[in-house]
Coordinates of C-alpha atoms in Angstrom, one line a residue:
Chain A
X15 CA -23.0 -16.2 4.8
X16 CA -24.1 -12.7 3.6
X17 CA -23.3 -11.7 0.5
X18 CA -20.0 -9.1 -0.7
X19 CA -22.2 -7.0 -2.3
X20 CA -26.2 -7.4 -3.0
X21 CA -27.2 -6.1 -5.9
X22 CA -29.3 -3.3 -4.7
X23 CA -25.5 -2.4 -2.8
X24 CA -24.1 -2.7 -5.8
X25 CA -26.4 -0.1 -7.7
X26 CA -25.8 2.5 -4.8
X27 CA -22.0 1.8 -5.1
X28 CA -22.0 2.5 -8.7
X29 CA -23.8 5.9 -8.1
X30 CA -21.2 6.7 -5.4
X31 CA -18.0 9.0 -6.6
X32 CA -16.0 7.3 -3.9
X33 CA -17.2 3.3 -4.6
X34 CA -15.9 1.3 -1.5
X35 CA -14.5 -2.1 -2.2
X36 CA -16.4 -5.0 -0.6
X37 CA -15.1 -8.2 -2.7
X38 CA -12.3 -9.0 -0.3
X39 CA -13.7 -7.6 2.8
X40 CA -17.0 -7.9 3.1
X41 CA -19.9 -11.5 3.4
X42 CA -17.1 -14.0 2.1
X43 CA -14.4 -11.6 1.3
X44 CA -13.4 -12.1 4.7
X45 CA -12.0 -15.4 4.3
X46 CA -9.4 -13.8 1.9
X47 CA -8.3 -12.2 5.0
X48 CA -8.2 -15.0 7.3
X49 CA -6.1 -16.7 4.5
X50 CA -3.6 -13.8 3.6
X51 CA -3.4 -13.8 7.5
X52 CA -2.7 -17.1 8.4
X53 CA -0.7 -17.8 5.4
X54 CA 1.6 -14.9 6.4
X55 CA 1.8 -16.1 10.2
X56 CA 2.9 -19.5 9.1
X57 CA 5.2 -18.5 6.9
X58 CA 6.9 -16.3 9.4
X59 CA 6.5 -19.0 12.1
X60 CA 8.3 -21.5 9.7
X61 CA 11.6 -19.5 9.3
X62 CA 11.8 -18.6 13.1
X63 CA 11.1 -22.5 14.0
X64 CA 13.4 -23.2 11.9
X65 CA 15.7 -20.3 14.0
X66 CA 15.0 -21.9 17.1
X67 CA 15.0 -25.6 15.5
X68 CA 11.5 -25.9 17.4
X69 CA 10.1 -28.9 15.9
X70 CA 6.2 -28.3 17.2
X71 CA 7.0 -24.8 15.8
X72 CA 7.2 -26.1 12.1
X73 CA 4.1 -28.1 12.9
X74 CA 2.2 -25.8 13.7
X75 CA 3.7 -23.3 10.2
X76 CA 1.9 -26.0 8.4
X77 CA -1.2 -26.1 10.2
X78 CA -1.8 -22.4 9.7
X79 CA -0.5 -22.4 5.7
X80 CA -3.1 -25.5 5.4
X81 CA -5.6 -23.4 7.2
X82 CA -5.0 -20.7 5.3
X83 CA -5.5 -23.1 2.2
X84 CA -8.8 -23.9 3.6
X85 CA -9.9 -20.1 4.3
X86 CA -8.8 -19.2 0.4
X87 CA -11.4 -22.2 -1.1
X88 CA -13.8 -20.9 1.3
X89 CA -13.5 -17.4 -0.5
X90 CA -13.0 -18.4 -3.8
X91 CA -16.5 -18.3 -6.0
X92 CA -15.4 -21.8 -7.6
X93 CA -13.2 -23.1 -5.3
X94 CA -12.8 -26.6 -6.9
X95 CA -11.3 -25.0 -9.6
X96 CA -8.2 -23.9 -7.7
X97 CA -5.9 -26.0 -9.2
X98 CA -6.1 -23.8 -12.5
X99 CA -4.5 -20.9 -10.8
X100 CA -1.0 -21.6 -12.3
X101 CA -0.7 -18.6 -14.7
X102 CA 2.4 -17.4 -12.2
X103 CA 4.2 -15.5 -15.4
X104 CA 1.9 -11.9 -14.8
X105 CA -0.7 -13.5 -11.3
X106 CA 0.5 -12.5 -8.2
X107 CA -2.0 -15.1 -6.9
X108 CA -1.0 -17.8 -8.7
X109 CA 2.6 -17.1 -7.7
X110 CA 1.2 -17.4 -4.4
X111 CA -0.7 -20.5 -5.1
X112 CA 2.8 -22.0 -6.2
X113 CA 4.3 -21.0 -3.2
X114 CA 2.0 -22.8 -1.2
X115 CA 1.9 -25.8 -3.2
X116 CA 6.0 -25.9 -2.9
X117 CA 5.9 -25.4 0.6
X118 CA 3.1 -27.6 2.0
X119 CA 4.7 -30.9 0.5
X120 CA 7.8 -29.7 0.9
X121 CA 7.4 -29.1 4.8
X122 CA 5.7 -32.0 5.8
X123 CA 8.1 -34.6 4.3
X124 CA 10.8 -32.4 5.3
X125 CA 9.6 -33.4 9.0
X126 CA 8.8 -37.0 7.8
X127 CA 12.2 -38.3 6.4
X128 CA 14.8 -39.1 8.6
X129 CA 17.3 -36.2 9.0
X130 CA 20.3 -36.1 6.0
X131 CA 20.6 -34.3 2.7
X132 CA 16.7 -34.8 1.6
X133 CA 15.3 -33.4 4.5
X134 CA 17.5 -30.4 4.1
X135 CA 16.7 -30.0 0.4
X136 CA 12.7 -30.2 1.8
X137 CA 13.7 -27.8 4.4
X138 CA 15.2 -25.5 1.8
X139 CA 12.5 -26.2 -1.0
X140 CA 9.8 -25.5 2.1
X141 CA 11.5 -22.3 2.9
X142 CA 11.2 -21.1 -0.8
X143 CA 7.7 -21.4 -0.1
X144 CA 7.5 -19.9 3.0
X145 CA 9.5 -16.9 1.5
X146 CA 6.7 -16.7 -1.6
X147 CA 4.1 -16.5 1.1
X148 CA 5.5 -14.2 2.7
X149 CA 6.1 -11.7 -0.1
X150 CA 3.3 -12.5 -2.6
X151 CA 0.2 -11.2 -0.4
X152 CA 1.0 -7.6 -0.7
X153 CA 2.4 -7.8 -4.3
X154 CA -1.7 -9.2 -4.9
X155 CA -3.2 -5.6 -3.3
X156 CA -0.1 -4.0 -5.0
X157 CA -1.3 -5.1 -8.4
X158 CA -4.7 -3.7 -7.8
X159 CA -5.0 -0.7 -10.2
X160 CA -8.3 -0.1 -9.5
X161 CA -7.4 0.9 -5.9
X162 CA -4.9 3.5 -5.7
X163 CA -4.8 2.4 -1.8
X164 CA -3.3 -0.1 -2.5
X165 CA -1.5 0.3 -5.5
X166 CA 1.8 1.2 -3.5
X167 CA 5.2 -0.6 -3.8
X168 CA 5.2 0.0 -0.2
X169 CA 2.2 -2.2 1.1
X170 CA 4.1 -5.4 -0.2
X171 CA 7.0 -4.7 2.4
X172 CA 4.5 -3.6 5.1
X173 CA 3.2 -7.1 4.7
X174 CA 6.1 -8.9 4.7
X175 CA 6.8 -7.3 8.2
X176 CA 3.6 -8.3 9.8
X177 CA 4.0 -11.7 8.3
X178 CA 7.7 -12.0 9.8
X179 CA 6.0 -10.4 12.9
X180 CA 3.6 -12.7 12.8
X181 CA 5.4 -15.6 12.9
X182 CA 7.4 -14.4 15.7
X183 CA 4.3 -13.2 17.6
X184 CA 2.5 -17.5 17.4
X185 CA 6.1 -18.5 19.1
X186 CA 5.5 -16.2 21.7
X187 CA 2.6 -17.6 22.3
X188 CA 3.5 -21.2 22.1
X189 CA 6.7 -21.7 23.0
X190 CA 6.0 -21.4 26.6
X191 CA 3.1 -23.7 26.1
X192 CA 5.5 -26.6 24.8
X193 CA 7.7 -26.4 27.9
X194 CA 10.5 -25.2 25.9
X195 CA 13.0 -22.8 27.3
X196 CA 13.5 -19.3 25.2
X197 CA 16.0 -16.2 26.0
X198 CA 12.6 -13.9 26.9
X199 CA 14.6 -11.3 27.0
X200 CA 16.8 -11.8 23.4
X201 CA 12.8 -12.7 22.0
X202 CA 11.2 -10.0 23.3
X203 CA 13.8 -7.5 21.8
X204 CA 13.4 -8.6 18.6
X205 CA 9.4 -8.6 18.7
X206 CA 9.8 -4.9 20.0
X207 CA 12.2 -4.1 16.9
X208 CA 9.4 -5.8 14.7
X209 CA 6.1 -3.9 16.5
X210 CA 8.2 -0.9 15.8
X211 CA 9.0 -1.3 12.5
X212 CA 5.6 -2.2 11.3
X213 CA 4.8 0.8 13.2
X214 CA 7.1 2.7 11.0
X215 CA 6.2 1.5 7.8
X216 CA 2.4 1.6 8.7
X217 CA 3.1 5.4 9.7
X218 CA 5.1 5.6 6.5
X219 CA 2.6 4.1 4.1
X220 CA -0.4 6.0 5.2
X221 CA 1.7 9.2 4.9
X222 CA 2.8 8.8 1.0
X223 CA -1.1 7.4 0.7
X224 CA -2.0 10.5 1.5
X225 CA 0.5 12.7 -0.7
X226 CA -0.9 10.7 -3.9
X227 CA -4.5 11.1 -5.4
X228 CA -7.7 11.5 -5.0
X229 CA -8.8 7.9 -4.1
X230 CA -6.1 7.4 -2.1
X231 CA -6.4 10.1 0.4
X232 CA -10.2 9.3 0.8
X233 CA -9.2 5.7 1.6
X234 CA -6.6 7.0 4.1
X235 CA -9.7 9.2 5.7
X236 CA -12.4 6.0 5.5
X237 CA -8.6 4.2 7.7
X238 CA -8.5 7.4 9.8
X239 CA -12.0 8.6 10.3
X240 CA -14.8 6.0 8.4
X241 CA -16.0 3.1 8.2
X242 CA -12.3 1.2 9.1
X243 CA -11.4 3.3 11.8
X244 CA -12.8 1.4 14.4
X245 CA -10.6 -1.4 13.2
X246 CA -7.8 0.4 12.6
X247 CA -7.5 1.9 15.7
X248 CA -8.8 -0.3 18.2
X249 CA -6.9 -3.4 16.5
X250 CA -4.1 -2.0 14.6
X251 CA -2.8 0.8 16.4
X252 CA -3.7 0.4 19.9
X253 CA -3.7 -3.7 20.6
X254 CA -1.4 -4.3 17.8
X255 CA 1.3 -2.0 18.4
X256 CA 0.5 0.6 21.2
X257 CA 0.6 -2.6 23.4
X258 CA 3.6 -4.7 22.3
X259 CA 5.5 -1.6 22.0
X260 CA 4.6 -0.7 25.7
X261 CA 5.5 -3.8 26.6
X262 CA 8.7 -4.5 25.1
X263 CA 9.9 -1.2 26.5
X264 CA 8.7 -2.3 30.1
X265 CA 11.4 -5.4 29.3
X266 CA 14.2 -3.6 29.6
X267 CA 13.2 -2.4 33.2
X268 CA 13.0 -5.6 33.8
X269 CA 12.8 -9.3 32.3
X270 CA 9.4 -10.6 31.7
X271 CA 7.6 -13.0 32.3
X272 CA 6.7 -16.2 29.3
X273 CA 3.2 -15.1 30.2
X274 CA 3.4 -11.5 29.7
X275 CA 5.6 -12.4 26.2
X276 CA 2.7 -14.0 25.6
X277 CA 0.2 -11.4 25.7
X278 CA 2.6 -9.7 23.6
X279 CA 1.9 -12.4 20.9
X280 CA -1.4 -12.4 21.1
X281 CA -1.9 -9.0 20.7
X282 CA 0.4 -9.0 17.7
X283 CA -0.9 -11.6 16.1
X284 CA -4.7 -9.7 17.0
X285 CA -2.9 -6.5 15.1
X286 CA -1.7 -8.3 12.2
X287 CA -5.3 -9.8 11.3
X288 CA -7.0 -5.8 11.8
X289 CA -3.8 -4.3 9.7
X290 CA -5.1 -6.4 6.8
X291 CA -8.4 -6.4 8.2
X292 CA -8.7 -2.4 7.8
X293 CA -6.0 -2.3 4.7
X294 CA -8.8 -3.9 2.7
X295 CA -11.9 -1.8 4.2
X296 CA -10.4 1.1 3.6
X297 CA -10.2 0.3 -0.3
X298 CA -11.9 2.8 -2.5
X299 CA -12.0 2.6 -6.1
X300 CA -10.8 5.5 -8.5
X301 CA -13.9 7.6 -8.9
X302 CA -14.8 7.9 -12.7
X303 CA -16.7 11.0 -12.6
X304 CA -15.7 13.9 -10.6
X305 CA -17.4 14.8 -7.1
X306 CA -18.7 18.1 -8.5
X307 CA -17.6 21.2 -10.3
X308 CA -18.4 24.7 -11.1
X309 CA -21.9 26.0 -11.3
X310 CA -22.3 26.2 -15.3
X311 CA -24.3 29.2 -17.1
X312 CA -28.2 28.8 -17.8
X313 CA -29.0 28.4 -20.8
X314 CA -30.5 31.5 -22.5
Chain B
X7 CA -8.0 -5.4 -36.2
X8 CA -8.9 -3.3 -32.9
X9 CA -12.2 -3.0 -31.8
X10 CA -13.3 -0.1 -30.5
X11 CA -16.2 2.2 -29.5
X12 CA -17.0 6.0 -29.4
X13 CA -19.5 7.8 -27.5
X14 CA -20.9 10.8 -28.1
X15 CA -21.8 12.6 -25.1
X16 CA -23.1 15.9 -26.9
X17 CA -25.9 13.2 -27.9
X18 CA -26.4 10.9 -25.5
X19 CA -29.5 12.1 -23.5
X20 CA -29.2 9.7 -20.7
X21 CA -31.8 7.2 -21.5
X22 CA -30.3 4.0 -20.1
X23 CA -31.4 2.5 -23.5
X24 CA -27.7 0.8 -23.5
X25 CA -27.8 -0.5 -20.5
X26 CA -31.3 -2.3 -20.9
X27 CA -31.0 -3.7 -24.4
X28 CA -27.4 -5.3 -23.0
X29 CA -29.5 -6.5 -19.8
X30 CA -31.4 -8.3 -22.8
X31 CA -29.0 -9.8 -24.4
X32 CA -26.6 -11.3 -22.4
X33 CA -29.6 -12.0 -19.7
X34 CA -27.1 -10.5 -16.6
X35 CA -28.6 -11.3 -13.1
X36 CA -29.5 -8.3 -10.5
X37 CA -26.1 -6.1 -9.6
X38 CA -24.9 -7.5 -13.2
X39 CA -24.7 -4.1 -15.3
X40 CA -22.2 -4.5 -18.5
X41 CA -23.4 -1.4 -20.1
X42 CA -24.4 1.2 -17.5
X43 CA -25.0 5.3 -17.3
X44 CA -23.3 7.3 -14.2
X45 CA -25.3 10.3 -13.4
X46 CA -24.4 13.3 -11.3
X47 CA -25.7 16.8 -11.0
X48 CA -23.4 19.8 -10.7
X49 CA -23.8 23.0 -9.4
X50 CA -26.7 24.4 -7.3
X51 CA -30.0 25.6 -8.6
X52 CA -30.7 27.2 -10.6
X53 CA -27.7 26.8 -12.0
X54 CA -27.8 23.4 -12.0
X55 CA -26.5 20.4 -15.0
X56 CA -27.4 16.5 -15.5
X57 CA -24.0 15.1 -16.6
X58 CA -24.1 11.5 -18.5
X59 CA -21.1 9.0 -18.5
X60 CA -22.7 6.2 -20.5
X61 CA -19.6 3.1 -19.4
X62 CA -18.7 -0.1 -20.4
X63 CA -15.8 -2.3 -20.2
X64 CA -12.9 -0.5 -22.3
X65 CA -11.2 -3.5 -23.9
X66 CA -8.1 -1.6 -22.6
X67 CA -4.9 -3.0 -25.0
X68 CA -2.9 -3.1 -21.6
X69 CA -5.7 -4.3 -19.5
X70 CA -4.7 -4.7 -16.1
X71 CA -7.3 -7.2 -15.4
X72 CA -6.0 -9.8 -17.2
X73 CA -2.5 -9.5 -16.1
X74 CA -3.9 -10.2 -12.7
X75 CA -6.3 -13.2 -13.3
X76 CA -4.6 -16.2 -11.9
X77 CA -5.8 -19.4 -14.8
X78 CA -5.9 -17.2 -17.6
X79 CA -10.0 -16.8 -17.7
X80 CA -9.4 -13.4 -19.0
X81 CA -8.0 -13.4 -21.6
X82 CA -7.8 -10.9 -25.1
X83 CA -10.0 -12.5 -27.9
X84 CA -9.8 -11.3 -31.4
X85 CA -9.8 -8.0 -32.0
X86 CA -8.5 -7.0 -28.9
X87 CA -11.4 -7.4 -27.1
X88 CA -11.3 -8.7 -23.2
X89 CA -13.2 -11.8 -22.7
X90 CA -14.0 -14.3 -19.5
X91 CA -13.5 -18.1 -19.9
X92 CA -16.5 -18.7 -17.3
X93 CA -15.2 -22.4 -17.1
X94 CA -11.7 -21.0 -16.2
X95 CA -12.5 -18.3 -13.4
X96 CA -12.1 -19.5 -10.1
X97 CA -13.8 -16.1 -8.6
X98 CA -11.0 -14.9 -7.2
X99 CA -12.0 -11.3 -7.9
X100 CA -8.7 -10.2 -8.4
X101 CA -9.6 -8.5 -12.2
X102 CA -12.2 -6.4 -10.3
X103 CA -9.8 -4.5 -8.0
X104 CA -7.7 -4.1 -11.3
X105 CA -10.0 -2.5 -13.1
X106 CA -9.8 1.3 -12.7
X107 CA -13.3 1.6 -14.5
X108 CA -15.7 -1.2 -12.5
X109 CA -16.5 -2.8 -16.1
X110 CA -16.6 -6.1 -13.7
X111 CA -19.1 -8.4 -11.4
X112 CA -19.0 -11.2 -9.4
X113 CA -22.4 -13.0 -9.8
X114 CA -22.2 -14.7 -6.5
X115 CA -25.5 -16.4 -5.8
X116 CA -28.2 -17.2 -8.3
X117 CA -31.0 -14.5 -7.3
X118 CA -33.6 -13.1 -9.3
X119 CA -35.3 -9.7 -9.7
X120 CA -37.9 -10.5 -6.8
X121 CA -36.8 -12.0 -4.0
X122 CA -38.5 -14.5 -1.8
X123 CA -40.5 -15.6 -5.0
X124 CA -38.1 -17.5 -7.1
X125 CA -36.6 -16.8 -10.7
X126 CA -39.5 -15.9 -13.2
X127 CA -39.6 -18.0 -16.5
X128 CA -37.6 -15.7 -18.5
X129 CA -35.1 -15.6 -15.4
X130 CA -34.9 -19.6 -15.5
X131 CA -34.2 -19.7 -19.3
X132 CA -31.5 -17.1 -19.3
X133 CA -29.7 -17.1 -16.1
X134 CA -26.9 -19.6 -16.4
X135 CA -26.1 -22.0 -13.0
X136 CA -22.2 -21.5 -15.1
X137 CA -22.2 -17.7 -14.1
X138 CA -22.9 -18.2 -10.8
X139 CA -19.3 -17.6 -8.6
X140 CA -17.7 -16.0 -11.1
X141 CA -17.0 -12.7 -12.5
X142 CA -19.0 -11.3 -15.4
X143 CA -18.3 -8.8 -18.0
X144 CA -18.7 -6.7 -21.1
X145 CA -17.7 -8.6 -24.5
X146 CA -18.3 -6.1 -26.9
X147 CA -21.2 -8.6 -28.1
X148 CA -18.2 -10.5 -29.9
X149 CA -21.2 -13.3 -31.0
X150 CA -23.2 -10.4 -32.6
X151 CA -20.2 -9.0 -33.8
X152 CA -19.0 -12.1 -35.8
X153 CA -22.4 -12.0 -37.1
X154 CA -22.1 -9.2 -38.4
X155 CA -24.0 -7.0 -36.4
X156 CA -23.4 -4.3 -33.9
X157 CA -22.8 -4.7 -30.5
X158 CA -26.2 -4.6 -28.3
X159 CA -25.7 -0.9 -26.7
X160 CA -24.8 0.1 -30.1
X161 CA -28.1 -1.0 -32.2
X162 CA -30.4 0.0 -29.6
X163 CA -28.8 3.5 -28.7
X164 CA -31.7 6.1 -29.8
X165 CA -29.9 8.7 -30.1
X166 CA -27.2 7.5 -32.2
X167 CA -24.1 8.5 -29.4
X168 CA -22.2 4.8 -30.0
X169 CA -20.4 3.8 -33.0
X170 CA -18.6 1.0 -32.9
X171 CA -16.1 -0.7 -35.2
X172 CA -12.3 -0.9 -36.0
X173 CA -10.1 1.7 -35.0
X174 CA -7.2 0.3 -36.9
X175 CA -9.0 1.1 -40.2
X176 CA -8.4 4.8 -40.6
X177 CA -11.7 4.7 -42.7
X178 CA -13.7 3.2 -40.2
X179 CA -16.6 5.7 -38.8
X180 CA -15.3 4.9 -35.2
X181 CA -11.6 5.7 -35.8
X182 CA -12.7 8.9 -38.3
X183 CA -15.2 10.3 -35.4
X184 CA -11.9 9.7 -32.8
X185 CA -9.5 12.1 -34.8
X186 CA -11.9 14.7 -35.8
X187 CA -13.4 15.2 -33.1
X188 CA -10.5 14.5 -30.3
X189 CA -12.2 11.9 -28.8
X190 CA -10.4 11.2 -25.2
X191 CA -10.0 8.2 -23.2
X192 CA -10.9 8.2 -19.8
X193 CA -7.9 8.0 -17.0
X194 CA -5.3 7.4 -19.6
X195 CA -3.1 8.8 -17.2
X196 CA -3.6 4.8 -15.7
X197 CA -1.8 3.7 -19.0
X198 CA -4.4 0.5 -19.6
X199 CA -4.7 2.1 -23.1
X200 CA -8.9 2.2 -23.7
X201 CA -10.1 1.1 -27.0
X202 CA -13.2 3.0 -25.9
X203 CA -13.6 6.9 -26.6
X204 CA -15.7 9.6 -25.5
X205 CA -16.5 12.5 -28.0
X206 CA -16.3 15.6 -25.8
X207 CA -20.2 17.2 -26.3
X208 CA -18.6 20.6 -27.0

């Protein structure tokens, strides 16, 4: 695996005004986005399983928190330490580590005891989890005050919408696939209300982004027009919500089809991984010198 | 007790003196810089100026970096300064991206300064396997410090432009050349309150 940053990167960074983050992008950075990505899905796929009472569904919310569990040791530097991270008082992450400890447990004996007051105080306790997931990912950027990008309020609620979404967007695709029966129409609704509110805050967030400082409207133009606009466009804007959205208005011509609800999963699920994806490329430190100033008198 | 430092940038000349006597000391790997200088020209010739920004960590008194660490490796250590348990970071990298001033690195494989031949023997003897997959950072030389001594960057600045010492003692050199000559944090507008100061060169 190639590295975040070599050194010789590092030294060019450091001579940069703008210095682009690579820690959680970039060599094995990019686990930290498979993890805040699946961790988010299957959280979201637990509470509508849970909606739907889908019992595969809740299954597979704990394969992709597990997973995600996985994809976070693969990123961490000392990943057999990761029982330390506890500190939850002032650590976004370690919030999130508790939430994932509370939920994992929680959910799987919750679908191993027989059904009566236990498994619903599992299936509660597992849902206070799911809901930590679910909110903590964002708060983690948001506490980031060496990148204005991402030091927004707003970017925690943007990521508890494509982590709801998400969730919603891995039934599409395998509730058909378990032969169970779903309102396609009452489903799709919903996942077009969701596209188009991630849409809306995405549209929102980029627009105070740009309103605020200097670092932050560089990182919007790196998200607009550098290095993660190919990934911001291609998978954010047009598969991620440019389809689903186009789709979900085509449903109320018509109903559609499990298969085409389907695709509209996929490509959801697709958007949600480049939203995070190109969130985190687009990261630019706050510049401690300034780009340049006024020509200055020679000396005499 | 608050540690601090002042720099003067009316004398530093730029040398990188600081940033290779602290290369020295703590024996940092390649991409490892605690003590660095920033460099940019302004203007176009000839009316052209070398600007200095000699940094270091800031041993901010609200330091957002150790809010964020998740076990606690970073920690505040006497005197306010801002420390790494190394046997406590789990390389998370969450302090970097809350540092506003890149006073952090992630040492993440054990390299040496010429690749494809192995660490020399001074590599061997001071690279620790311990600092490898974690993040690294500025201590204000607390060991020298306790010694008695002066921070690394400090001792071996030529040109005199670091003072370090307590800038709770009103009659401390630091905190005297902070008041008289309006020495200015950088970003406080950030609110991570820097124990470090730089003395405006005019």
């Amino acid at each position: 695996m190639a590295l975040s940053a070599t050194p010789d990167r590092v030294l060019a960074d450091l001579g940069a005004t703008f210095r682009p983050q690579r820690q959680w992008v970039e060599g094995r950075g990019i686990w930290l986005i498979v993890g805040h990505f699946l961790s988010g899905v299957g959280a979201g796929t637990w509470l509508f399983a849970l909606w739907l009472d889908w019992r595969p569904g809740l299954v597979l919310a704990i394969a992709a928190v597990a997973l995600s569990g996985l994809a976070h040791l693969r990123f961490l530097g000392r990943g057999a330490r990761f029982w330390k991270m506890y500190r939850a008082r002032t650590s976004w992450i370690a919030r999130g580590f508790v939430g994932m400890s509370i939920f994992l447990p929680a959910a799987v004996l919750a679908l191993l005891v027989p059904p009566g007051a236990l498994s619903g105080a599992l299936v509660v306790l597992a849902t206070v989890g799911a809901a930590i997931l679910i909110v903590y990912k964002g708060n983690v950027y948001a506490a980031s005050r060496g990148v204005p990008f991402w030091n927004s309020p707003v970017l925690p609620i943007l990521y508890a919408t494509y982590a709801i979404r998400g969730g919603l967007a891995l039934l599409l695709v395998t509730l058909p696939l378990g032969g169970r029966g779903i309102d396609a129409h009452g489903v799709g609704l919903i996942e077009l209300w969701v596209a188009v509110s991630a849409a809306v805050m995405l549209g929102f967030y980029l627009g105070v982004m740009r309103s605020t400082n200097l670092a932050a409207r560089r990182s919007v133009a790196e998200l607009v027009r550098g290095r993660a606009a190919p990934a911001f466009y291609l998978g954010t804007v047009a598969v991620g919500l440019l389809v689903p959205i186009l789709i979900g208005v085509l449903g109320f011509a018509g109903p559609l089809s499990h298969a085409v609800l389907a695709v509209v999963g996929a490509t959801s699920l697709v958007g949600d991984f480049f939203a995070k994806y190109a969130i985190a490329k687009a990261g630019i430190y706050v510049p401690l010198m300034p780009a340049g100033r006024e020509p200055v008198a020679p000396a005499a | 007790m608050r540690y601090g430092m002042a720099i003067d940038l009316k004398r530093c000349v730029g040398c990188y003196g600081c940033q290779l006597s602290c290369k020295a000391e703590h024996g940092t790997p390649p991409g490892v810089l605690f003590a660095r200088v920033l460099k940019r020209e302004f203007g176009t010739f000839p009316n052209t100026q070398l600007v200095y920004l000699p940094t270091l960590c800031f041993h901010c008194t609200s330091a957002p970096c150790v809010d964020v660490c998740p076990t606690g490796a970073s920690h505040y250590r006497e005197g306010g300064v801002v420390d790494v348990t190394t046997d406590d970071c789990v390389g998370c990298r969450a302090c970097m991206q809350a540092c506003p001033y890149g006073a952090r690195f992630f040492n993440e494989t054990q390299t040496g300064y010429f690749p494809g031949q192995g660490l020399t023997p001074y590599e061997e003897r001071r690279y620790s396997k311990e600092n490898v997959g974690v993040v690294m950072k500025c201590n204000f030389c607390i060991d020298r410090v306790k010694a008695g001594l002066e921070p690394a960057c400090v001792a071996n600045c030529a040109a005199r432009a670091r003072t370090f010492g307590d800038l709770d003692d009103p009659q401390s050199e630091v905190a005297q050349l902070v008041r008289l000559r309006g020495g200015e944090q950088l970003q406080p507008e950030l609110g991570t309150h820097p124990n470090v100061y730089y003395l405006p060169p005019a």
